[in-house]
Structures are given as C-alpha cells and as structure tokens.
GROMACS .gro file of C-alpha atoms in nm:
model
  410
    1UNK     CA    1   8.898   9.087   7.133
    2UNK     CA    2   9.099   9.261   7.421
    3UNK     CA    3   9.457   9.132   7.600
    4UNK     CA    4   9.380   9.138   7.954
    5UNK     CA    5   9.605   9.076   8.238
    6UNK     CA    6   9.418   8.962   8.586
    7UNK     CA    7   9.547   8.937   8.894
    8UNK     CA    8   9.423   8.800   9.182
    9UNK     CA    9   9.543   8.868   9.528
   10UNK     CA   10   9.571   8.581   9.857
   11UNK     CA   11   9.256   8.586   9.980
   12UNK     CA   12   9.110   8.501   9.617
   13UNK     CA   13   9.366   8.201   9.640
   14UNK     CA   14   9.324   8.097   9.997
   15UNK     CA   15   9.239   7.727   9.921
   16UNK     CA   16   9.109   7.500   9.647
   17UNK     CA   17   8.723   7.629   9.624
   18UNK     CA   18   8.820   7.963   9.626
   19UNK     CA   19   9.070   7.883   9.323
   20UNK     CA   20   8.849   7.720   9.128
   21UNK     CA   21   8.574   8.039   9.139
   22UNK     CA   22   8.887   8.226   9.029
   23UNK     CA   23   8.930   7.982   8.701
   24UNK     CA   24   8.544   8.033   8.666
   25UNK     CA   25   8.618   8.452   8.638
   26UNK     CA   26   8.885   8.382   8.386
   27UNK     CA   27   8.693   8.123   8.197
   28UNK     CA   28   8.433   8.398   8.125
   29UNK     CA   29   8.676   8.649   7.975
   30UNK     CA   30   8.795   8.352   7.753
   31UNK     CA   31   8.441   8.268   7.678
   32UNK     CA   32   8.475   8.613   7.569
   33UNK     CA   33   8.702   8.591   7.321
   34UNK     CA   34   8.974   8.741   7.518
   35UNK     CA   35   9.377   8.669   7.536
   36UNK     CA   36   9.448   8.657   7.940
   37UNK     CA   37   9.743   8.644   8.170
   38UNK     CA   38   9.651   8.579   8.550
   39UNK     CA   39   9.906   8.704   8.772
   40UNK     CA   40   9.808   8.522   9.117
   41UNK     CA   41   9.972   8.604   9.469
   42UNK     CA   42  10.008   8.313   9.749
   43UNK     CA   43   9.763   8.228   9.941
   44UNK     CA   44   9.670   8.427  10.182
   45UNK     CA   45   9.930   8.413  10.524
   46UNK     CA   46  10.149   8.208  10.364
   47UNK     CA   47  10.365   8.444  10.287
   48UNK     CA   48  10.356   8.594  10.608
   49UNK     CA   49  10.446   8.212  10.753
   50UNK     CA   50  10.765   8.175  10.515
   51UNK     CA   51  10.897   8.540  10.600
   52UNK     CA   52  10.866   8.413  10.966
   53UNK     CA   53  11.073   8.097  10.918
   54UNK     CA   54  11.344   8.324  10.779
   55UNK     CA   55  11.354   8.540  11.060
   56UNK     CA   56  11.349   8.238  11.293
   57UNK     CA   57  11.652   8.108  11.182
   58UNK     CA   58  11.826   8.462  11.138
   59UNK     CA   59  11.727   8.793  11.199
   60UNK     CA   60  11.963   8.916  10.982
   61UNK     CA   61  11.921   8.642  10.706
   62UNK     CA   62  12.053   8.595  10.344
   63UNK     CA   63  11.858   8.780  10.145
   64UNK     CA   64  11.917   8.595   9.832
   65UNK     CA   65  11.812   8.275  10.029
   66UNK     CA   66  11.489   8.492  10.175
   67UNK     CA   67  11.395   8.465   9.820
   68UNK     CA   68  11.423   8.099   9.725
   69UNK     CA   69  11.221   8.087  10.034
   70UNK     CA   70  10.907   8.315  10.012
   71UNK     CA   71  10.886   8.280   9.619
   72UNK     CA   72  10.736   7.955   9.711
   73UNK     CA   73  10.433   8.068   9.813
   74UNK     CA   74  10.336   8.217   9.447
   75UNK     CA   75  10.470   7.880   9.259
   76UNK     CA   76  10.242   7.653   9.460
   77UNK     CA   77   9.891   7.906   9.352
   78UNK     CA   78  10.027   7.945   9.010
   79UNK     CA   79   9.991   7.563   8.957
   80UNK     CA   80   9.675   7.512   9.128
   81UNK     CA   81   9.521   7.754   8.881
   82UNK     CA   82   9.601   7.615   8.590
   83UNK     CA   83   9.509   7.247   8.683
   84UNK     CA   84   9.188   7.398   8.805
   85UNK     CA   85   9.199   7.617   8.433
   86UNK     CA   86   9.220   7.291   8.274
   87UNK     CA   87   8.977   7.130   8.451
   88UNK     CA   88   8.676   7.357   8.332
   89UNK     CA   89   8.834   7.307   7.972
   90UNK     CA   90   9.008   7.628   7.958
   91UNK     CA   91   9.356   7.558   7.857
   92UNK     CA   92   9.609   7.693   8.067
   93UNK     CA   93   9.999   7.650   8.167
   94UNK     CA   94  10.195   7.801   8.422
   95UNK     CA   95  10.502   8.031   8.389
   96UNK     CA   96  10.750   8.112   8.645
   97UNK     CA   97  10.957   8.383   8.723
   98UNK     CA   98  11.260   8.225   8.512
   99UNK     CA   99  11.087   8.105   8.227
  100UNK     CA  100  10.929   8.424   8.089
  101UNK     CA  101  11.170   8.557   8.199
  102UNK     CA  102  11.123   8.875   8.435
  103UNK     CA  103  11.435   8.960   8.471
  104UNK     CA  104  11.518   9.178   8.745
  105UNK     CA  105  11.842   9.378   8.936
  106UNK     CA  106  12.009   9.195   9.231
  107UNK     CA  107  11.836   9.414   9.538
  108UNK     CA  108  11.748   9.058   9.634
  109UNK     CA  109  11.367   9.122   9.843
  110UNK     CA  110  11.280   9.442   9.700
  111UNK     CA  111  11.417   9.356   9.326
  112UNK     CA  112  11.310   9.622   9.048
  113UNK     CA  113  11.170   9.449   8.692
  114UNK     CA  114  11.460   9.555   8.399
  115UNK     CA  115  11.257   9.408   8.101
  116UNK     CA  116  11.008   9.094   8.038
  117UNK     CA  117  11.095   8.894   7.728
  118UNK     CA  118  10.715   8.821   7.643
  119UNK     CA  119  10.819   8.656   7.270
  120UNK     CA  120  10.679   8.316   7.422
  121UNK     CA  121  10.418   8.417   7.632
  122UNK     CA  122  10.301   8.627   7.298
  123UNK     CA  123  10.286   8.292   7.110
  124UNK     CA  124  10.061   8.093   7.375
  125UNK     CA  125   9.836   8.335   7.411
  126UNK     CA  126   9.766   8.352   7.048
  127UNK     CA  127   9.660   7.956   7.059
  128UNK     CA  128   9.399   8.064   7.344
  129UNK     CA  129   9.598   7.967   7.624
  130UNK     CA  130   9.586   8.096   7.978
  131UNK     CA  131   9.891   8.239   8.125
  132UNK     CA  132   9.921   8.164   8.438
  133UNK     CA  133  10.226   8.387   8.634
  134UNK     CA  134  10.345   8.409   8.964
  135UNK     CA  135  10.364   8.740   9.117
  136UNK     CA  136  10.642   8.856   9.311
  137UNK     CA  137  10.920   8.669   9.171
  138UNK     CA  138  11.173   8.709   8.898
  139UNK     CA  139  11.479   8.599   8.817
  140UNK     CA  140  11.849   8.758   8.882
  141UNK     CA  141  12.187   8.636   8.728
  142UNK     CA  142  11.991   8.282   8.765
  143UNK     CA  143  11.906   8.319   9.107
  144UNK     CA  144  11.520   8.334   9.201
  145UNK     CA  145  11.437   8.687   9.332
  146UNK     CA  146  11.135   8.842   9.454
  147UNK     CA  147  11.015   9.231   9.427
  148UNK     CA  148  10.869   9.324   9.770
  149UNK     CA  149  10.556   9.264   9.938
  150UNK     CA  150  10.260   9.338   9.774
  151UNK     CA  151  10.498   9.287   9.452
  152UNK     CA  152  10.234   9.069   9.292
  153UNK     CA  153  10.084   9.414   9.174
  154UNK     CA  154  10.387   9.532   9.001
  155UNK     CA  155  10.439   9.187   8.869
  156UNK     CA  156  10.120   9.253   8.681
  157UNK     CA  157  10.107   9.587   8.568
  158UNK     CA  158  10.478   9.494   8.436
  159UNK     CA  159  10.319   9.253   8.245
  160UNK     CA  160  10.026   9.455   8.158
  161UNK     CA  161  10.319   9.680   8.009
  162UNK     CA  162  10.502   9.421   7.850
  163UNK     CA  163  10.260   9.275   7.656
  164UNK     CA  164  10.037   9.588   7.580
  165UNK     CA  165   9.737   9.452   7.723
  166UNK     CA  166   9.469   9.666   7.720
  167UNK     CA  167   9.374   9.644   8.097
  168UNK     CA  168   9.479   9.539   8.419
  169UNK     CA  169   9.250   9.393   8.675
  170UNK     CA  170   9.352   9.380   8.998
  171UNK     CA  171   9.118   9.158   9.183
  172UNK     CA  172   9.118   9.150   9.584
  173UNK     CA  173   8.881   9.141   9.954
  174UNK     CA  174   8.744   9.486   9.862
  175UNK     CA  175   8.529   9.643   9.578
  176UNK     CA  176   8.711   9.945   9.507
  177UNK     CA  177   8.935  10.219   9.658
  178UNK     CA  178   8.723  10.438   9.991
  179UNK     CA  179   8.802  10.756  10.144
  180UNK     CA  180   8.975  10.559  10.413
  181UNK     CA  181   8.958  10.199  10.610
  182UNK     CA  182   8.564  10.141  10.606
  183UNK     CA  183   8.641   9.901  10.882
  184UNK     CA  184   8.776  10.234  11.058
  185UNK     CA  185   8.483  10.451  10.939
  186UNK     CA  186   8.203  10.283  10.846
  187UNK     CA  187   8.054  10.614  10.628
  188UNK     CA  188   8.388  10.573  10.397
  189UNK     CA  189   8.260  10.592  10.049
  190UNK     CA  190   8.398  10.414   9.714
  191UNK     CA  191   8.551  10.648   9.468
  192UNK     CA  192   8.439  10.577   9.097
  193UNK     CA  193   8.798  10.707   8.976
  194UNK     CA  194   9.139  10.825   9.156
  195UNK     CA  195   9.426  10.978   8.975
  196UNK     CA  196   9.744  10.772   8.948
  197UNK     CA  197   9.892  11.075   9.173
  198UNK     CA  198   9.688  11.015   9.454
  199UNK     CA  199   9.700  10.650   9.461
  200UNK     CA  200  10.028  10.646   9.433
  201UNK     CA  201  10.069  10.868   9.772
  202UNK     CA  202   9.771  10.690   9.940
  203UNK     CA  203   9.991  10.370   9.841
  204UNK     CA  204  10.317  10.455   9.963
  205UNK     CA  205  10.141  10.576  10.315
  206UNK     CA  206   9.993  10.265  10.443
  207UNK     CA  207   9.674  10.225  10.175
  208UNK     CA  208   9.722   9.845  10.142
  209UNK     CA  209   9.486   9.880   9.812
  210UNK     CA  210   9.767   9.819   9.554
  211UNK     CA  211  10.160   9.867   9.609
  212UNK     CA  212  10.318  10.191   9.529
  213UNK     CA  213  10.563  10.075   9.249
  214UNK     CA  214  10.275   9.911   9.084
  215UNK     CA  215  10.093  10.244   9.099
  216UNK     CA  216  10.416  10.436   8.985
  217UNK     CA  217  10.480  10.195   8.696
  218UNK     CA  218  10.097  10.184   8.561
  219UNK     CA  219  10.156  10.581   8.568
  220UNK     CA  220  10.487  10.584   8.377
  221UNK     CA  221  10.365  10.309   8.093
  222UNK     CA  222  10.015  10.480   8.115
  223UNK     CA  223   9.848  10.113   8.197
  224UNK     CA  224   9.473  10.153   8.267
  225UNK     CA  225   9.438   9.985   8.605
  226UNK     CA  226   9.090   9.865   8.741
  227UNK     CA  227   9.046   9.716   9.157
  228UNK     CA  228   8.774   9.534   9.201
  229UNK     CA  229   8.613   9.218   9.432
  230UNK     CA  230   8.680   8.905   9.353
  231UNK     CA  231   8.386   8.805   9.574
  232UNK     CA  232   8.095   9.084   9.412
  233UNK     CA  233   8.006   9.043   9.047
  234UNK     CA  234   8.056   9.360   8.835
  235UNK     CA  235   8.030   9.476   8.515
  236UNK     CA  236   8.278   9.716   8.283
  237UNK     CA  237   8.222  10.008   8.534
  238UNK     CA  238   8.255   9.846   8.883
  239UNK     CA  239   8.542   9.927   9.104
  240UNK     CA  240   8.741  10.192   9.081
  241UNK     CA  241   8.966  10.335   8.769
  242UNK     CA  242   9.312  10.386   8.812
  243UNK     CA  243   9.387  10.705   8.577
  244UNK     CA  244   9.528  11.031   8.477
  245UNK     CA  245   9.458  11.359   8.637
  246UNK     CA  246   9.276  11.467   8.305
  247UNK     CA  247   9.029  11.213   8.312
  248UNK     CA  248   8.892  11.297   8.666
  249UNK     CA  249   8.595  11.434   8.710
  250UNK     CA  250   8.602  11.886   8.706
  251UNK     CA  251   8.410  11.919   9.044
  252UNK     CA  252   8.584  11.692   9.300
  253UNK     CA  253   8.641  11.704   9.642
  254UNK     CA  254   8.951  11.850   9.796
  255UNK     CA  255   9.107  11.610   9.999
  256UNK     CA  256   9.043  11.254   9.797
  257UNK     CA  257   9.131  10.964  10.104
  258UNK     CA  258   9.281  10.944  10.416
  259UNK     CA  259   9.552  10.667  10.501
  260UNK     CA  260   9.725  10.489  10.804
  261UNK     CA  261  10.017  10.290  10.847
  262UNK     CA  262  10.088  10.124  11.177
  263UNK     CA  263  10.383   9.953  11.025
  264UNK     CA  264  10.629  10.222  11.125
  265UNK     CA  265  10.961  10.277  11.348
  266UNK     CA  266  11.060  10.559  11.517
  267UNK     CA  267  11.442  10.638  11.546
  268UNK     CA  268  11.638  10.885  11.752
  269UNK     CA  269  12.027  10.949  11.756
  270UNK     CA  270  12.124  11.167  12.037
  271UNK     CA  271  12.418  11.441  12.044
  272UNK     CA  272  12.461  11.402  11.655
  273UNK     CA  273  12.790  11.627  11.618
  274UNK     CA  274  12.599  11.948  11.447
  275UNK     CA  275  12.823  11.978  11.168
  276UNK     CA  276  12.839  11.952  10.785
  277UNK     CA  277  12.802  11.658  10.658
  278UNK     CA  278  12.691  11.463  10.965
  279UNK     CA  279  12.316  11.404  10.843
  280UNK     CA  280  12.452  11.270  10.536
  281UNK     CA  281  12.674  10.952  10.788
  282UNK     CA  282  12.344  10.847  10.933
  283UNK     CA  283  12.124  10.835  10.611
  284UNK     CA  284  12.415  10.652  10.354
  285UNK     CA  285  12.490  10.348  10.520
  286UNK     CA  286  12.074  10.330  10.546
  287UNK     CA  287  12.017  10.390  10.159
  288UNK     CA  288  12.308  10.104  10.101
  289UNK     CA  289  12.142   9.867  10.334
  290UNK     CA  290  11.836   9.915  10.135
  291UNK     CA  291  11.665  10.034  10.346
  292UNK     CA  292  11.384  10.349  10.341
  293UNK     CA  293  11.367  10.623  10.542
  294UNK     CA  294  11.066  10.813  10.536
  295UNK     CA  295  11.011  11.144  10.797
  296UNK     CA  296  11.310  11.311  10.932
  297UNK     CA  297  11.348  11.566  11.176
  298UNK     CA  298  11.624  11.720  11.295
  299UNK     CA  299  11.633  11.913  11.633
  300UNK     CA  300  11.763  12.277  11.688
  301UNK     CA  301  12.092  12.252  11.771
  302UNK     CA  302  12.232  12.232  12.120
  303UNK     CA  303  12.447  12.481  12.288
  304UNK     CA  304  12.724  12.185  12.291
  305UNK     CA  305  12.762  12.223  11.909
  306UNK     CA  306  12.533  11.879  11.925
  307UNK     CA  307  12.187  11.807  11.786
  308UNK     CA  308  11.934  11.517  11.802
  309UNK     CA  309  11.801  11.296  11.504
  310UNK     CA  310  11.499  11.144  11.429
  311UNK     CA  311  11.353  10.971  11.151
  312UNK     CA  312  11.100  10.685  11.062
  313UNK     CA  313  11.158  10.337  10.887
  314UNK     CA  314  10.933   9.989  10.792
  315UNK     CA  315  10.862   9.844  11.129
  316UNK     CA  316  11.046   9.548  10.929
  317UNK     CA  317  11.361   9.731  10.857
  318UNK     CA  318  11.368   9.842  11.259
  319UNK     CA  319  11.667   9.573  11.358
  320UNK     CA  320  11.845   9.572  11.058
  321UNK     CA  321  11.884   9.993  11.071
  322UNK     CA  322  11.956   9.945  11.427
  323UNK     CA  323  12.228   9.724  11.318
  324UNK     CA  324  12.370   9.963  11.094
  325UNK     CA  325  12.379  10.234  11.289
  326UNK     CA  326  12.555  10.062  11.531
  327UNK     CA  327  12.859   9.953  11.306
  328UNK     CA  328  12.870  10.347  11.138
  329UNK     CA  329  12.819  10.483  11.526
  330UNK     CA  330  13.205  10.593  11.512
  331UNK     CA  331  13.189  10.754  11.186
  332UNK     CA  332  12.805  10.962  11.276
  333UNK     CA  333  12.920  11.045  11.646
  334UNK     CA  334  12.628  10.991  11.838
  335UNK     CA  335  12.580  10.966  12.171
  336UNK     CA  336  12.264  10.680  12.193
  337UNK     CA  337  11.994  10.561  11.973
  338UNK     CA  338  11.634  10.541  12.097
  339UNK     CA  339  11.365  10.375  11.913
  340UNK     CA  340  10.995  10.355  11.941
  341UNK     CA  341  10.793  10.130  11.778
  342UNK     CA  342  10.434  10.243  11.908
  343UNK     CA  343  10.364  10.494  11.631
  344UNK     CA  344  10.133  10.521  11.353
  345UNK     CA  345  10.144  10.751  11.065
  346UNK     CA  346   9.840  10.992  10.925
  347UNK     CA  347   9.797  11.117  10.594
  348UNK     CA  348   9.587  11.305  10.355
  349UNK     CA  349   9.614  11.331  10.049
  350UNK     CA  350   9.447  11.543   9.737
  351UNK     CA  351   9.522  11.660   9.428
  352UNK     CA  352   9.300  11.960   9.525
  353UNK     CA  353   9.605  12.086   9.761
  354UNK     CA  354   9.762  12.228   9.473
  355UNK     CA  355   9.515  12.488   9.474
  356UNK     CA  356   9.376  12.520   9.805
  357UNK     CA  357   9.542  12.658  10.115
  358UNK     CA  358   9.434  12.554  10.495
  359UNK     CA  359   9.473  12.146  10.453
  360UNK     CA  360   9.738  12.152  10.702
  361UNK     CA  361   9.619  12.405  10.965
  362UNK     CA  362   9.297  12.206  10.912
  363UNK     CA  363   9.434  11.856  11.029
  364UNK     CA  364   9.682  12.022  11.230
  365UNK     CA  365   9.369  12.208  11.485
  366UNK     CA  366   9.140  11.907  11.432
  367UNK     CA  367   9.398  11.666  11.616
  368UNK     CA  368   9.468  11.922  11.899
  369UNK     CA  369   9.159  11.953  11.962
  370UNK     CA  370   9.104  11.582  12.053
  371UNK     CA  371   9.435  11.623  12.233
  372UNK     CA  372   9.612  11.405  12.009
  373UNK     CA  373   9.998  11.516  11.967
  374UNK     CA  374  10.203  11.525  11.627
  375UNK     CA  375  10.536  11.382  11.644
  376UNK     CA  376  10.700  11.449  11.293
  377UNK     CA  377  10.522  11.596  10.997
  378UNK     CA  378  10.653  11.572  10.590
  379UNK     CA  379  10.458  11.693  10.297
  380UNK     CA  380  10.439  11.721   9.941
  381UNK     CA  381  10.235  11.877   9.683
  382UNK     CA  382   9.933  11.652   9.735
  383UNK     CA  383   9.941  11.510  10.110
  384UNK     CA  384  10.034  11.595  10.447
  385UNK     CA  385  10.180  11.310  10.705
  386UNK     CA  386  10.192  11.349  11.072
  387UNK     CA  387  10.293  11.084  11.359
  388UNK     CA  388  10.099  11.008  11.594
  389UNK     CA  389  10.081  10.722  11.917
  390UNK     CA  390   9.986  10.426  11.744
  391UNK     CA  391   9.695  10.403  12.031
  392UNK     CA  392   9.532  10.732  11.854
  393UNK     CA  393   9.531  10.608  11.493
  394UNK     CA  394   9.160  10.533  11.459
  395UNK     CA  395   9.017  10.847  11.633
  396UNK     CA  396   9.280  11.006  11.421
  397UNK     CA  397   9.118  10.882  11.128
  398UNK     CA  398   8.734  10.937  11.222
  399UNK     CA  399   8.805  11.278  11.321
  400UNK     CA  400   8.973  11.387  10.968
  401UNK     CA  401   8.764  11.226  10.769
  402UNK     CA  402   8.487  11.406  10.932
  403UNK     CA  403   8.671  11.723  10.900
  404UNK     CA  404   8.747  11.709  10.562
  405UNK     CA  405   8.384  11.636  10.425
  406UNK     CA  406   8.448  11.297  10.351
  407UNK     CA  407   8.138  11.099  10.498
  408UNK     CA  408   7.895  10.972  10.324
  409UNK     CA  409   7.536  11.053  10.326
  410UNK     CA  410   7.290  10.806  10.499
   0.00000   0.00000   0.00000
C-alpha cells in the first residue's frame, strides 16, 4: 500500500464527463489498495473568467477580495469530484482550504504555504476515504487566500510533503515534459526524467508544465514528482520523473529544453540620476508591491550624470508597476517611463552548462543569423534568457532547438 497524492489540472475538470473519468483514475488506485488525496484545479477558463471580473470592476482591486473571488473556481471542482467519487462507490469528502487547514502568510494572490495540519486528513484516509482538496487556496488570519496561478501544483506537492506520501502525480493536457512547445516544433521529444534544477528554471521561464514553487518545494522536501496525461493510459514508467541531479541518466544531452514566455513587460525609466543608491528607489517600492522583476539592464551612463533603466515584469503586474513608479517618481528622479508590451522571452536551459562553454555564443550567432535582435539577456548557472519581439518567438524557438541537437529522429 502506497499514500498517493493526485492532482488533476482544468482541462481534466472541464465539465461533468470529464470529472467522472477522473473519479474512474482514482477509483483504480483505491482498487489498489492505496490511501489518495486528489488535489483538483478549476475548470478550465474559469479562472481566467473570475480574474477578469476583478479587473473589470478595478484595475487595481483588493487583493484580499481577489481571493474570495477566484478561490471559487477550485471549491465548485472539489465538490463535483467527490459526488462523482461517491457515485462509483468510492467514498470520498471534500476539504477546503480552511478546514485542513493550509495555512498560509497574508501576500494575499501569491500566498506562500507556512504548515498543513494533516492530523484529520491522516485519520480519513486511514478509513479508505478519498480526499478531495482544492488547489490554490488556503487560509490567512481567517480570510480565504489563494497561492498564485498555477498554485494548484504547489497545493499538492505541499500536501505530498505534509502527509509523506510517497508520490505526487500531477495529471494534465500533455504526457510528459518535451524539449520545447511540440505545438511550436513538432520534432520536440518527451524526456523520460528532468532534474528538479532544470524544471525548476524551465518553470520559472514560461514552461507552463508545472509552477516553479511547486518545482522548488518538491526539490527542498525531496517529493518524487511524476506529469503525466490524464487523457493517455500509462503505467508506473509513463511521463516524465521529476528528480535529483544524481538520478539522471550519465550521458545526456547538453542543453535539456527550450522555453518561451510571451507573458512579459518591458519597462524603461529615462534620465535615472546615475548615482548611488538610485537603482535600489526603482526596484523597493516594486519588491513591496509584490511584484517580480525579472531582467534588468542598466545603460552606460550619460554625459549628464544620467542613465536609462530597463527591466522586465508579468505582463499582469504591467499597470500596477506603472502605478508605482509613478507615486516613487520624485524619490527615483526620472525623467519618463516607456513600456512595451510586445516582447517575448527565450531560454535554454541545461544542467550540462556547468561544464560546457559556447551555449551562449551558440544562441547568441544562431539568432543573428536569422536577423532576430536581443533586447536584454540574464543568466545563471544552467540557462541563458534573451528578449526578443514577441513576433519572433516561434522562429526563435525552431531555430535553437535545431541548433542545440534537440530534434528528434523521424
């Protein structure tokens, strides 16, 4: 007998048929003599339609109230499952956010898990019952809050933690983790195992696989995490294996998967005062908004002792920094702030970096060849991001993945 946690994504819960092949999944790892939790996310666009209700009636909205709204979605799908659980004679009860509990901090829409009490959820699943938990939502000094999108993942891999299961499934629309978008590049192919490094960069650049805390979390409590279809049946080694760098295989290829995000805003402060200090105005009130900044550059100075700034936040996050920049413009100095919101960003990533030279120069001369020009680069140890027109972003991607020896045979 194995604790399992399972956790199915929207599309798996968009509507009643598809929720009832979901109970059928779990009612064969019950048949199995398992103890499962199914951590379910709303169905899928609804969350999408709630966020947009918020920002109809406020751009700048409530964020506490944000959450009463979009944890909605996850408390409807929760239900369904266990009626359809029950149903099929597998017996099943749903448990929210609050009743766990999962408690979490007050950064109300992108709240961080403190601790699960799992005491009760311990004693049900000892009878054979299904737990049936709402991703995305926890609870904070008694107010509902949720953890981000895509928090669904980290809601189970925190309970994967929690209750030391002995795997998490994350079930979604694809069978596995590829190179890179197969809808991009057809010749993408499925890796059988990916280091908790790399998916954690190919996460936090725009691979909408699993979400990067989850990934960060499953690598701190050293949870075993499996993606797989909901929609193709698999055994024990479909998918793809979420694991240490040890476990990898010896002979592997040097750059592991190439990823794009679209969902990105460029921002520029003019005739930034080049002094000390100065960078430090622009990025503080943006960390105490909440909000993430990503690439930065930072112009060579100009002969009037001024400099230009630019930088790169969630497409989401693009009125509410402009917002704040414009209430801390007296204390940075600036002259104007431009923003674009045409850009995409590019990234490879590999553990095999660490000890190979020439990844950079390589993506670097394979993008000027097709004439497509770089407008801010970061790296780190494993991966290399560059931004590009948003209008480039699939040639981008076809040409790299070439490059790097990343197509599949056939």
């Amino acid at each position: 007998m194995a604790r399992i946690v399972m956790k199915f994504g929207g599309t798996s819960m968009a509507g009643i048929e598809r929720i009832r092949l979901v109970a059928e999944r779990v009612k064969l790892e019950v048949d199995a003599g398992h103890q499962v939790a199914v951590v379910v996310s709303a169905m899928a666009g609804e969350t999408d339609r709630l966020v947009n209700f918020c920002r109809e009636a406020s751009p700048l909205y409530d964020r506490r109230e944000y959450d009463v709204v979009v944890a909605s979605g996850e408390q409807v799908t929760s239900g369904l499952l266990a009626i359809a659980l029950q149903a099929i004679g597998v017996p099943a009860r749903s448990w929210l956010g609050w009743q766990l509990p999962i408690n979490t901090d007050t950064a109300y829409g992108a709240a961080r898990i403190e601790g699960i009490d799992t005491q009760a959820l311990n004693a049900a699943l000892a009878t054979g019952q299904v737990a049936v938990i709402p991703g995305f939502q926890g609870v904070a000094e008694g107010r509902v809050s949720t953890l981000g999108r895509g928090g669904s993942d980290t809601s189970a891999v925190a309970v994967a933690a929690a209750m030391k299961a002995d795997r998490c499934d994350i079930y979604t629309d694809v069978d596995g983790v590829y190179t890179t978008d197969p809808r991009i590049v057809p010749r993408a192919r499925k890796l059988r195992r990916v280091s908790y490094e790399e998916m954690l960069e190919l996460a936090s650049v725009g691979a909408k696989v699993l979400q990067t805390r989850s990934v960060g979390l499953a690598m701190k409590e050293g949870v075993r995490v499996r993606v797989l279809s909901s929609f193709v049946p698999g055994g024990d080694d479909s998918g793809t294996l979420i694991v240490s760098e040890e476990e990898l295989d010896m002979e592997r290829q040097l750059i592991t998967g190439i990823a794009h995000d679209k969902n990105e805003a460029k921002i520029t402060l003019t005739a930034v005062p080049d002094k000390p200090g100065a960078v430090a105005t622009i990025f503080t009130p943006l960390a105490e908004a909440g909000i993430n900044v990503d690439m930065i550059v930072q112009n060579i100075a100009h002969s009037t002792g001024s400099t230009d700034v630019t930088f790169t936040v969630p497409a989401a996050d693009l009125a509410r920094s402009l917002d704040v920049l414009a209430k801390a413009q007296g204390a940075i100095g600036y002259e104007a702030v431009k923003h674009d919101t045409r850009v995409a960003k590019i990234t490879v990533v590999g553990v095999g970096m660490r000890s190979h030279a020439g990844v950079a120069a390589t993506m670097f001369k394979t993008l000027g060849a097709r004439g497509i020009n770089i407008q801010a680069i970061t790296t780190s140890e494993i991966k290399v991001s560059v931004l590009i027109d948003e209008d480039e972003t699939e040639l981008a991607v076809r040409v790299l993945h070439t490059a790097y020896g990343l197509d599949a045979e056939g």
